[in-house]
Amino acid sequence: MARERAPAGEVVSEEVVFEVDRFEWTEGERLEVTGRWYGLRGHRFVRPVLTVEADDGSRRMLAVLDHKPWAAGDGEPWIAAFPWEGDPVEVAGAELAVAPSLAVDLPAPRAPGQRRKKSDGAPRPARRGADVVAPPPASGDEDVRALRAQLEGEQQTVRRLAAQLDAAHARLAALGEASADREAIQRERDKAMAERDDARARAALDRDAVAEERDAAVAARAAAQHERDEALDQRSAAQWEVKAAIAERDAAIAERDRATEGQRAAVRELEALERRLKSAESQTVAAAPEPPPEPAVRPSARVRRPPREHGALVVWLQRLVAVIVLIVWAIVVYKVLQGVV
């Protein structure tokens, strides 16, 4: 079918007119179009589709369901919002499709902060004819592919029913004013239109189901990536802890080696001290004078004991040195054990 086209501002087909009030980007990263429809009697809307021709290519967007963008009464306010990814761009042309056979050209959208042009509110005519259906989102899941195949089948059914409707219109024009034939053709046309509307409704539901499957798959992939990142972080933390434990072990071994070397130095000093003590003792014994002869012991006098020899002093000094060595050795062992633990 040929699609009717009209100038920018309002949408007019032979019967349908859309007056554009506003078409611009909003702060919520959306493209919104508002206006008023006239002459919609006998037309049923599906989920609106916006096609934008920009410098970076063509973009096709499904309307969000926040504003319930279904068919409105004549002259009543109507609004539809479409998600937009990225910054506003220069737009060469835009098309709004609200039914498989009803679409309208829109003026270039107004960027945030830009003044509204006077021609934005001019009426634009609608176009009728060829099916306008948004392509289903791509997905690698088997269920999504099955839904896409089912959607294509429904679209073929819609086209077949549209062809039957056209044939019924042709037959109705050929029969002329015959009332009986006209009533039969009217019933056939109504039946074909009902089947077509049912097929369109099923196609719209299938598109929504495909979109939901796509969103679920994207969410699952994001969750898997998040879990992978957490696992990588945990592995990095474990590797860092292993390196820290190895460094602590090396430090403890070094401390133990230093303590062992200190203990060996203390033993060497102790041995040197013992040698000096033995040398001093031998020198003291060699230099000591011989004791004088003992006088005769008188019966009434007490016997005096000779003074203690220097050997007793040497023995006590050796004992003291041994105690010091034991204390030093205990301190070294304690530090080594503490460093290892």
PDB file of N, CA and C in Angstrom, residues 76-165:
ATOM      1  N   GLU A  76      -7.554  15.305  21.899  1.00  0.00           N
ATOM      2  CA  GLU A  76      -7.052  15.144  23.258  1.00  0.00           C
ATOM      3  C   GLU A  76      -5.521  15.084  23.252  1.00  0.00           C
ATOM      4  N   PRO A  77      -4.892  15.580  24.345  1.00  0.00           N
ATOM      5  CA  PRO A  77      -3.413  15.542  24.395  1.00  0.00           C
ATOM      6  C   PRO A  77      -2.907  14.102  24.334  1.00  0.00           C
ATOM      7  N   TRP A  78      -1.835  13.898  23.617  1.00  0.00           N
ATOM      8  CA  TRP A  78      -1.209  12.575  23.435  1.00  0.00           C
ATOM      9  C   TRP A  78       0.299  12.736  23.571  1.00  0.00           C
ATOM     10  N   ILE A  79       0.953  11.801  24.306  1.00  0.00           N
ATOM     11  CA  ILE A  79       2.398  11.890  24.541  1.00  0.00           C
ATOM     12  C   ILE A  79       3.014  10.498  24.423  1.00  0.00           C
ATOM     13  N   ALA A  80       4.193  10.453  23.857  1.00  0.00           N
ATOM     14  CA  ALA A  80       4.960   9.209  23.757  1.00  0.00           C
ATOM     15  C   ALA A  80       6.438   9.550  23.993  1.00  0.00           C
ATOM     16  N   ALA A  81       7.115   8.704  24.764  1.00  0.00           N
ATOM     17  CA  ALA A  81       8.538   8.918  25.083  1.00  0.00           C
ATOM     18  C   ALA A  81       9.332   7.709  24.596  1.00  0.00           C
ATOM     19  N   PHE A  82      10.531   7.970  24.067  1.00  0.00           N
ATOM     20  CA  PHE A  82      11.382   6.932  23.506  1.00  0.00           C
ATOM     21  C   PHE A  82      12.766   7.020  24.144  1.00  0.00           C
ATOM     22  N   PRO A  83      13.337   5.892  24.605  1.00  0.00           N
ATOM     23  CA  PRO A  83      14.658   5.940  25.250  1.00  0.00           C
ATOM     24  C   PRO A  83      15.744   6.313  24.240  1.00  0.00           C
ATOM     25  N   TRP A  84      16.646   7.183  24.676  1.00  0.00           N
ATOM     26  CA  TRP A  84      17.754   7.642  23.820  1.00  0.00           C
ATOM     27  C   TRP A  84      19.064   7.420  24.546  1.00  0.00           C
ATOM     28  N   GLU A  85      20.022   6.749  23.894  1.00  0.00           N
ATOM     29  CA  GLU A  85      21.322   6.470  24.476  1.00  0.00           C
ATOM     30  C   GLU A  85      22.341   7.459  23.911  1.00  0.00           C
ATOM     31  N   GLY A  86      23.050   8.145  24.809  1.00  0.00           N
ATOM     32  CA  GLY A  86      24.077   9.078  24.368  1.00  0.00           C
ATOM     33  C   GLY A  86      23.576  10.515  24.340  1.00  0.00           C
ATOM     34  N   ASP A  87      24.405  11.400  23.801  1.00  0.00           N
ATOM     35  CA  ASP A  87      24.084  12.818  23.722  1.00  0.00           C
ATOM     36  C   ASP A  87      23.194  13.090  22.517  1.00  0.00           C
ATOM     37  N   PRO A  88      22.460  14.226  22.537  1.00  0.00           N
ATOM     38  CA  PRO A  88      21.667  14.611  21.358  1.00  0.00           C
ATOM     39  C   PRO A  88      22.563  14.811  20.140  1.00  0.00           C
ATOM     40  N   VAL A  89      22.059  14.438  18.963  1.00  0.00           N
ATOM     41  CA  VAL A  89      22.818  14.538  17.720  1.00  0.00           C
ATOM     42  C   VAL A  89      21.983  15.300  16.692  1.00  0.00           C
ATOM     43  N   GLU A  90      22.635  15.626  15.594  1.00  0.00           N
ATOM     44  CA  GLU A  90      21.940  16.289  14.500  1.00  0.00           C
ATOM     45  C   GLU A  90      21.045  15.267  13.786  1.00  0.00           C
ATOM     46  N   VAL A  91      19.783  15.566  13.655  1.00  0.00           N
ATOM     47  CA  VAL A  91      18.802  14.644  13.094  1.00  0.00           C
ATOM     48  C   VAL A  91      18.371  15.163  11.723  1.00  0.00           C
ATOM     49  N   ALA A  92      18.469  14.295  10.712  1.00  0.00           N
ATOM     50  CA  ALA A  92      18.072  14.676   9.366  1.00  0.00           C
ATOM     51  C   ALA A  92      16.573  14.462   9.152  1.00  0.00           C
ATOM     52  N   GLY A  93      16.004  13.470   9.794  1.00  0.00           N
ATOM     53  CA  GLY A  93      14.577  13.193   9.636  1.00  0.00           C
ATOM     54  C   GLY A  93      14.105  12.237  10.696  1.00  0.00           C
ATOM     55  N   ALA A  94      12.811  12.252  10.998  1.00  0.00           N
ATOM     56  CA  ALA A  94      12.236  11.375  12.016  1.00  0.00           C
ATOM     57  C   ALA A  94      10.856  10.934  11.551  1.00  0.00           C
ATOM     58  N   GLU A  95      10.506   9.668  11.878  1.00  0.00           N
ATOM     59  CA  GLU A  95       9.215   9.107  11.505  1.00  0.00           C
ATOM     60  C   GLU A  95       8.598   8.454  12.727  1.00  0.00           C
ATOM     61  N   LEU A  96       7.321   8.757  12.987  1.00  0.00           N
ATOM     62  CA  LEU A  96       6.572   8.182  14.092  1.00  0.00           C
ATOM     63  C   LEU A  96       5.515   7.246  13.512  1.00  0.00           C
ATOM     64  N   ALA A  97       5.602   5.953  13.879  1.00  0.00           N
ATOM     65  CA  ALA A  97       4.634   4.950  13.427  1.00  0.00           C
ATOM     66  C   ALA A  97       3.841   4.483  14.633  1.00  0.00           C
ATOM     67  N   VAL A  98       2.500   4.614  14.544  1.00  0.00           N
ATOM     68  CA  VAL A  98       1.624   4.230  15.653  1.00  0.00           C
ATOM     69  C   VAL A  98       0.750   3.037  15.303  1.00  0.00           C
ATOM     70  N   ALA A  99       0.824   2.579  14.076  1.00  0.00           N
ATOM     71  CA  ALA A  99       0.069   1.408  13.627  1.00  0.00           C
ATOM     72  C   ALA A  99       0.795   0.848  12.411  1.00  0.00           C
ATOM     73  N   PRO A 100       0.572  -0.431  12.079  1.00  0.00           N
ATOM     74  CA  PRO A 100       1.262  -1.001  10.925  1.00  0.00           C
ATOM     75  C   PRO A 100       1.005  -0.252   9.626  1.00  0.00           C
ATOM     76  N   SER A 101      -0.096   0.500   9.545  1.00  0.00           N
ATOM     77  CA  SER A 101      -0.394   1.214   8.302  1.00  0.00           C
ATOM     78  C   SER A 101      -0.598   2.703   8.534  1.00  0.00           C
ATOM     79  N   LEU A 102      -0.046   3.230   9.629  1.00  0.00           N
ATOM     80  CA  LEU A 102      -0.235   4.643   9.934  1.00  0.00           C
ATOM     81  C   LEU A 102       1.054   5.206  10.501  1.00  0.00           C
ATOM     82  N   ALA A 103       1.671   6.163   9.787  1.00  0.00           N
ATOM     83  CA  ALA A 103       2.922   6.770  10.225  1.00  0.00           C
ATOM     84  C   ALA A 103       2.919   8.239   9.843  1.00  0.00           C
ATOM     85  N   VAL A 104       3.820   9.004  10.481  1.00  0.00           N
ATOM     86  CA  VAL A 104       3.880  10.433  10.243  1.00  0.00           C
ATOM     87  C   VAL A 104       5.325  10.896  10.320  1.00  0.00           C
ATOM     88  N   ASP A 105       5.686  11.866   9.444  1.00  0.00           N
ATOM     89  CA  ASP A 105       7.005  12.493   9.507  1.00  0.00           C
ATOM     90  C   ASP A 105       6.981  13.600  10.548  1.00  0.00           C
ATOM     91  N   LEU A 106       8.062  13.683  11.328  1.00  0.00           N
ATOM     92  CA  LEU A 106       8.172  14.682  12.388  1.00  0.00           C
ATOM     93  C   LEU A 106       9.274  15.684  12.051  1.00  0.00           C
ATOM     94  N   PRO A 107       9.178  16.895  12.601  1.00  0.00           N
ATOM     95  CA  PRO A 107      10.286  17.847  12.410  1.00  0.00           C
ATOM     96  C   PRO A 107      11.492  17.421  13.226  1.00  0.00           C
ATOM     97  N   ALA A 108      12.616  18.080  12.997  1.00  0.00           N
ATOM     98  CA  ALA A 108      13.834  17.775  13.763  1.00  0.00           C
ATOM     99  C   ALA A 108      13.590  18.069  15.234  1.00  0.00           C
ATOM    100  N   PRO A 109      13.992  17.173  16.145  1.00  0.00           N
ATOM    101  CA  PRO A 109      13.742  17.407  17.574  1.00  0.00           C
ATOM    102  C   PRO A 109      14.551  18.579  18.100  1.00  0.00           C
ATOM    103  N   ARG A 110      14.009  19.200  19.120  1.00  0.00           N
ATOM    104  CA  ARG A 110      14.675  20.337  19.749  1.00  0.00           C
ATOM    105  C   ARG A 110      15.607  19.836  20.836  1.00  0.00           C
ATOM    106  N   ALA A 111      16.870  20.278  20.804  1.00  0.00           N
ATOM    107  CA  ALA A 111      17.852  19.881  21.810  1.00  0.00           C
ATOM    108  C   ALA A 111      17.595  20.622  23.113  1.00  0.00           C
ATOM    109  N   PRO A 112      18.071  20.077  24.275  1.00  0.00           N
ATOM    110  CA  PRO A 112      17.882  20.770  25.559  1.00  0.00           C
ATOM    111  C   PRO A 112      18.506  22.154  25.524  1.00  0.00           C
ATOM    112  N   GLY A 113      17.739  23.164  25.953  1.00  0.00           N
ATOM    113  CA  GLY A 113      18.250  24.536  25.982  1.00  0.00           C
ATOM    114  C   GLY A 113      18.035  25.289  24.689  1.00  0.00           C
ATOM    115  N   GLN A 114      17.624  24.617  23.595  1.00  0.00           N
ATOM    116  CA  GLN A 114      17.416  25.276  22.314  1.00  0.00           C
ATOM    117  C   GLN A 114      16.015  25.888  22.276  1.00  0.00           C
ATOM    118  N   ARG A 115      15.901  27.054  21.658  1.00  0.00           N
ATOM    119  CA  ARG A 115      14.607  27.705  21.557  1.00  0.00           C
ATOM    120  C   ARG A 115      13.702  26.947  20.596  1.00  0.00           C
ATOM    121  N   ARG A 116      12.418  26.964  20.895  1.00  0.00           N
ATOM    122  CA  ARG A 116      11.442  26.283  20.047  1.00  0.00           C
ATOM    123  C   ARG A 116      11.239  27.060  18.760  1.00  0.00           C
ATOM    124  N   LYS A 117      11.253  26.371  17.626  1.00  0.00           N
ATOM    125  CA  LYS A 117      11.028  27.022  16.337  1.00  0.00           C
ATOM    126  C   LYS A 117       9.531  27.259  16.126  1.00  0.00           C
ATOM    127  N   LYS A 118       9.223  28.298  15.359  1.00  0.00           N
ATOM    128  CA  LYS A 118       7.821  28.620  15.119  1.00  0.00           C
ATOM    129  C   LYS A 118       7.122  27.542  14.315  1.00  0.00           C
ATOM    130  N   SER A 119       7.858  26.871  13.457  1.00  0.00           N
ATOM    131  CA  SER A 119       7.234  25.873  12.576  1.00  0.00           C
ATOM    132  C   SER A 119       7.017  24.529  13.235  1.00  0.00           C
ATOM    133  N   ASP A 120       7.435  24.380  14.517  1.00  0.00           N
ATOM    134  CA  ASP A 120       7.303  23.078  15.169  1.00  0.00           C
ATOM    135  C   ASP A 120       5.846  22.661  15.327  1.00  0.00           C
ATOM    136  N   GLY A 121       4.938  23.620  15.485  1.00  0.00           N
ATOM    137  CA  GLY A 121       3.532  23.284  15.722  1.00  0.00           C
ATOM    138  C   GLY A 121       2.717  23.131  14.460  1.00  0.00           C
ATOM    139  N   ALA A 122       3.349  23.203  13.288  1.00  0.00           N
ATOM    140  CA  ALA A 122       2.587  23.085  12.029  1.00  0.00           C
ATOM    141  C   ALA A 122       2.047  21.681  11.888  1.00  0.00           C
ATOM    142  N   PRO A 123       0.839  21.498  11.313  1.00  0.00           N
ATOM    143  CA  PRO A 123       0.272  20.165  11.165  1.00  0.00           C
ATOM    144  C   PRO A 123       1.069  19.291  10.209  1.00  0.00           C
ATOM    145  N   ARG A 124       1.105  17.999  10.480  1.00  0.00           N
ATOM    146  CA  ARG A 124       1.810  17.031   9.628  1.00  0.00           C
ATOM    147  C   ARG A 124       0.845  15.914   9.275  1.00  0.00           C
ATOM    148  N   PRO A 125       0.783  15.537   7.975  1.00  0.00           N
ATOM    149  CA  PRO A 125      -0.152  14.479   7.564  1.00  0.00           C
ATOM    150  C   PRO A 125       0.402  13.105   7.864  1.00  0.00           C
ATOM    151  N   ALA A 126      -0.490  12.167   8.109  1.00  0.00           N
ATOM    152  CA  ALA A 126      -0.084  10.786   8.360  1.00  0.00           C
ATOM    153  C   ALA A 126       0.009  10.029   7.051  1.00  0.00           C
ATOM    154  N   ARG A 127       0.754   8.930   7.067  1.00  0.00           N
ATOM    155  CA  ARG A 127       0.892   8.051   5.916  1.00  0.00           C
ATOM    156  C   ARG A 127       0.286   6.707   6.274  1.00  0.00           C
ATOM    157  N   ARG A 128      -0.361   6.097   5.322  1.00  0.00           N
ATOM    158  CA  ARG A 128      -1.019   4.809   5.556  1.00  0.00           C
ATOM    159  C   ARG A 128      -0.562   3.837   4.499  1.00  0.00           C
ATOM    160  N   GLY A 129      -0.452   2.572   4.875  1.00  0.00           N
ATOM    161  CA  GLY A 129      -0.119   1.574   3.880  1.00  0.00           C
ATOM    162  C   GLY A 129       0.769   0.496   4.442  1.00  0.00           C
ATOM    163  N   ALA A 130       2.054   0.488   4.048  1.00  0.00           N
ATOM    164  CA  ALA A 130       2.979  -0.614   4.367  1.00  0.00           C
ATOM    165  C   ALA A 130       3.099  -0.791   5.851  1.00  0.00           C
ATOM    166  N   ASP A 131       3.322  -2.026   6.271  1.00  0.00           N
ATOM    167  CA  ASP A 131       3.447  -2.351   7.694  1.00  0.00           C
ATOM    168  C   ASP A 131       4.648  -1.648   8.280  1.00  0.00           C
ATOM    169  N   VAL A 132       4.497  -1.147   9.498  1.00  0.00           N
ATOM    170  CA  VAL A 132       5.584  -0.515  10.241  1.00  0.00           C
ATOM    171  C   VAL A 132       5.734  -1.290  11.518  1.00  0.00           C
ATOM    172  N   VAL A 133       6.685  -2.147  11.598  1.00  0.00           N
ATOM    173  CA  VAL A 133       6.891  -3.026  12.760  1.00  0.00           C
ATOM    174  C   VAL A 133       8.320  -2.899  13.199  1.00  0.00           C
ATOM    175  N   ALA A 134       8.557  -2.676  14.480  1.00  0.00           N
ATOM    176  CA  ALA A 134       9.921  -2.565  15.010  1.00  0.00           C
ATOM    177  C   ALA A 134      10.579  -3.926  14.981  1.00  0.00           C
ATOM    178  N   PRO A 135      11.864  -3.997  14.574  1.00  0.00           N
ATOM    179  CA  PRO A 135      12.552  -5.288  14.537  1.00  0.00           C
ATOM    180  C   PRO A 135      12.755  -5.824  15.923  1.00  0.00           C
ATOM    181  N   PRO A 136      12.616  -7.132  16.138  1.00  0.00           N
ATOM    182  CA  PRO A 136      12.820  -7.708  17.472  1.00  0.00           C
ATOM    183  C   PRO A 136      14.258  -7.589  17.883  1.00  0.00           C
ATOM    184  N   PRO A 137      14.543  -7.390  19.170  1.00  0.00           N
ATOM    185  CA  PRO A 137      15.923  -7.280  19.629  1.00  0.00           C
ATOM    186  C   PRO A 137      16.671  -8.584  19.440  1.00  0.00           C
ATOM    187  N   ALA A 138      17.961  -8.430  19.134  1.00  0.00           N
ATOM    188  CA  ALA A 138      18.807  -9.613  18.911  1.00  0.00           C
ATOM    189  C   ALA A 138      19.092 -10.318  20.216  1.00  0.00           C
ATOM    190  N   SER A 139      19.114 -11.633  20.184  1.00  0.00           N
ATOM    191  CA  SER A 139      19.455 -12.431  21.363  1.00  0.00           C
ATOM    192  C   SER A 139      19.963 -13.768  20.900  1.00  0.00           C
ATOM    193  N   GLY A 140      20.871 -14.331  21.643  1.00  0.00           N
ATOM    194  CA  GLY A 140      21.428 -15.620  21.280  1.00  0.00           C
ATOM    195  C   GLY A 140      20.699 -16.767  21.900  1.00  0.00           C
ATOM    196  N   ASP A 141      19.684 -16.529  22.721  1.00  0.00           N
ATOM    197  CA  ASP A 141      18.993 -17.593  23.425  1.00  0.00           C
ATOM    198  C   ASP A 141      18.031 -18.310  22.477  1.00  0.00           C
ATOM    199  N   GLU A 142      17.848 -19.612  22.661  1.00  0.00           N
ATOM    200  CA  GLU A 142      16.980 -20.397  21.792  1.00  0.00           C
ATOM    201  C   GLU A 142      15.527 -19.936  21.904  1.00  0.00           C
ATOM    202  N   ASP A 143      15.081 -19.607  23.129  1.00  0.00           N
ATOM    203  CA  ASP A 143      13.706 -19.150  23.294  1.00  0.00           C
ATOM    204  C   ASP A 143      13.463 -17.857  22.550  1.00  0.00           C
ATOM    205  N   VAL A 144      14.442 -16.959  22.570  1.00  0.00           N
ATOM    206  CA  VAL A 144      14.284 -15.687  21.874  1.00  0.00           C
ATOM    207  C   VAL A 144      14.187 -15.914  20.373  1.00  0.00           C
ATOM    208  N   ARG A 145      15.033 -16.818  19.852  1.00  0.00           N
ATOM    209  CA  ARG A 145      14.956 -17.108  18.418  1.00  0.00           C
ATOM    210  C   ARG A 145      13.603 -17.714  18.061  1.00  0.00           C
ATOM    211  N   ALA A 146      13.075 -18.565  18.934  1.00  0.00           N
ATOM    212  CA  ALA A 146      11.760 -19.143  18.664  1.00  0.00           C
ATOM    213  C   ALA A 146      10.678 -18.068  18.640  1.00  0.00           C
ATOM    214  N   LEU A 147      10.780 -17.114  19.582  1.00  0.00           N
ATOM    215  CA  LEU A 147       9.807 -16.029  19.604  1.00  0.00           C
ATOM    216  C   LEU A 147       9.924 -15.152  18.362  1.00  0.00           C
ATOM    217  N   ARG A 148      11.168 -14.940  17.911  1.00  0.00           N
ATOM    218  CA  ARG A 148      11.353 -14.147  16.699  1.00  0.00           C
ATOM    219  C   ARG A 148      10.731 -14.855  15.488  1.00  0.00           C
ATOM    220  N   ALA A 149      10.937 -16.172  15.424  1.00  0.00           N
ATOM    221  CA  ALA A 149      10.333 -16.913  14.324  1.00  0.00           C
ATOM    222  C   ALA A 149       8.804 -16.829  14.385  1.00  0.00           C
ATOM    223  N   GLN A 150       8.278 -16.935  15.609  1.00  0.00           N
ATOM    224  CA  GLN A 150       6.824 -16.828  15.758  1.00  0.00           C
ATOM    225  C   GLN A 150       6.340 -15.439  15.361  1.00  0.00           C
ATOM    226  N   LEU A 151       7.129 -14.412  15.719  1.00  0.00           N
ATOM    227  CA  LEU A 151       6.764 -13.043  15.362  1.00  0.00           C
ATOM    228  C   LEU A 151       6.755 -12.857  13.849  1.00  0.00           C
ATOM    229  N   GLU A 152       7.736 -13.432  13.154  1.00  0.00           N
ATOM    230  CA  GLU A 152       7.755 -13.327  11.697  1.00  0.00           C
ATOM    231  C   GLU A 152       6.519 -14.016  11.092  1.00  0.00           C
ATOM    232  N   GLY A 153       6.158 -15.155  11.681  1.00  0.00           N
ATOM    233  CA  GLY A 153       4.958 -15.824  11.194  1.00  0.00           C
ATOM    234  C   GLY A 153       3.711 -14.976  11.371  1.00  0.00           C
ATOM    235  N   GLU A 154       3.626 -14.280  12.542  1.00  0.00           N
ATOM    236  CA  GLU A 154       2.478 -13.408  12.774  1.00  0.00           C
ATOM    237  C   GLU A 154       2.481 -12.235  11.798  1.00  0.00           C
ATOM    238  N   GLN A 155       3.662 -11.720  11.490  1.00  0.00           N
ATOM    239  CA  GLN A 155       3.733 -10.618  10.530  1.00  0.00           C
ATOM    240  C   GLN A 155       3.275 -11.076   9.144  1.00  0.00           C
ATOM    241  N   GLN A 156       3.662 -12.290   8.750  1.00  0.00           N
ATOM    242  CA  GLN A 156       3.189 -12.810   7.471  1.00  0.00           C
ATOM    243  C   GLN A 156       1.667 -12.956   7.469  1.00  0.00           C
ATOM    244  N   THR A 157       1.145 -13.400   8.643  1.00  0.00           N
ATOM    245  CA  THR A 157      -0.314 -13.513   8.737  1.00  0.00           C
ATOM    246  C   THR A 157      -0.984 -12.157   8.581  1.00  0.00           C
ATOM    247  N   VAL A 158      -0.363 -11.134   9.211  1.00  0.00           N
ATOM    248  CA  VAL A 158      -0.916  -9.780   9.100  1.00  0.00           C
ATOM    249  C   VAL A 158      -0.917  -9.320   7.641  1.00  0.00           C
ATOM    250  N   ARG A 159       0.193  -9.572   6.948  1.00  0.00           N
ATOM    251  CA  ARG A 159       0.250  -9.166   5.538  1.00  0.00           C
ATOM    252  C   ARG A 159      -0.782  -9.932   4.686  1.00  0.00           C
ATOM    253  N   ARG A 160      -0.922 -11.233   5.000  1.00  0.00           N
ATOM    254  CA  ARG A 160      -1.908 -12.011   4.238  1.00  0.00           C
ATOM    255  C   ARG A 160      -3.315 -11.493   4.488  1.00  0.00           C
ATOM    256  N   LEU A 161      -3.618 -11.190   5.769  1.00  0.00           N
ATOM    257  CA  LEU A 161      -4.949 -10.674   6.077  1.00  0.00           C
ATOM    258  C   LEU A 161      -5.156  -9.295   5.463  1.00  0.00           C
ATOM    259  N   ALA A 162      -4.073  -8.491   5.422  1.00  0.00           N
ATOM    260  CA  ALA A 162      -4.209  -7.180   4.777  1.00  0.00           C
ATOM    261  C   ALA A 162      -4.512  -7.338   3.295  1.00  0.00           C
ATOM    262  N   ALA A 163      -3.851  -8.322   2.632  1.00  0.00           N
ATOM    263  CA  ALA A 163      -4.130  -8.576   1.216  1.00  0.00           C
ATOM    264  C   ALA A 163      -5.576  -9.033   1.027  1.00  0.00           C
ATOM    265  N   GLN A 164      -6.065  -9.903   1.948  1.00  0.00           N
ATOM    266  CA  GLN A 164      -7.455 -10.333   1.862  1.00  0.00           C
ATOM    267  C   GLN A 164      -8.414  -9.156   2.039  1.00  0.00           C
ATOM    268  N   LEU A 165      -8.042  -8.246   2.963  1.00  0.00           N
ATOM    269  CA  LEU A 165      -8.885  -7.077   3.175  1.00  0.00           C
ATOM    270  C   LEU A 165      -8.929  -6.206   1.922  1.00  0.00           C
TER     271      LEU A 165
END
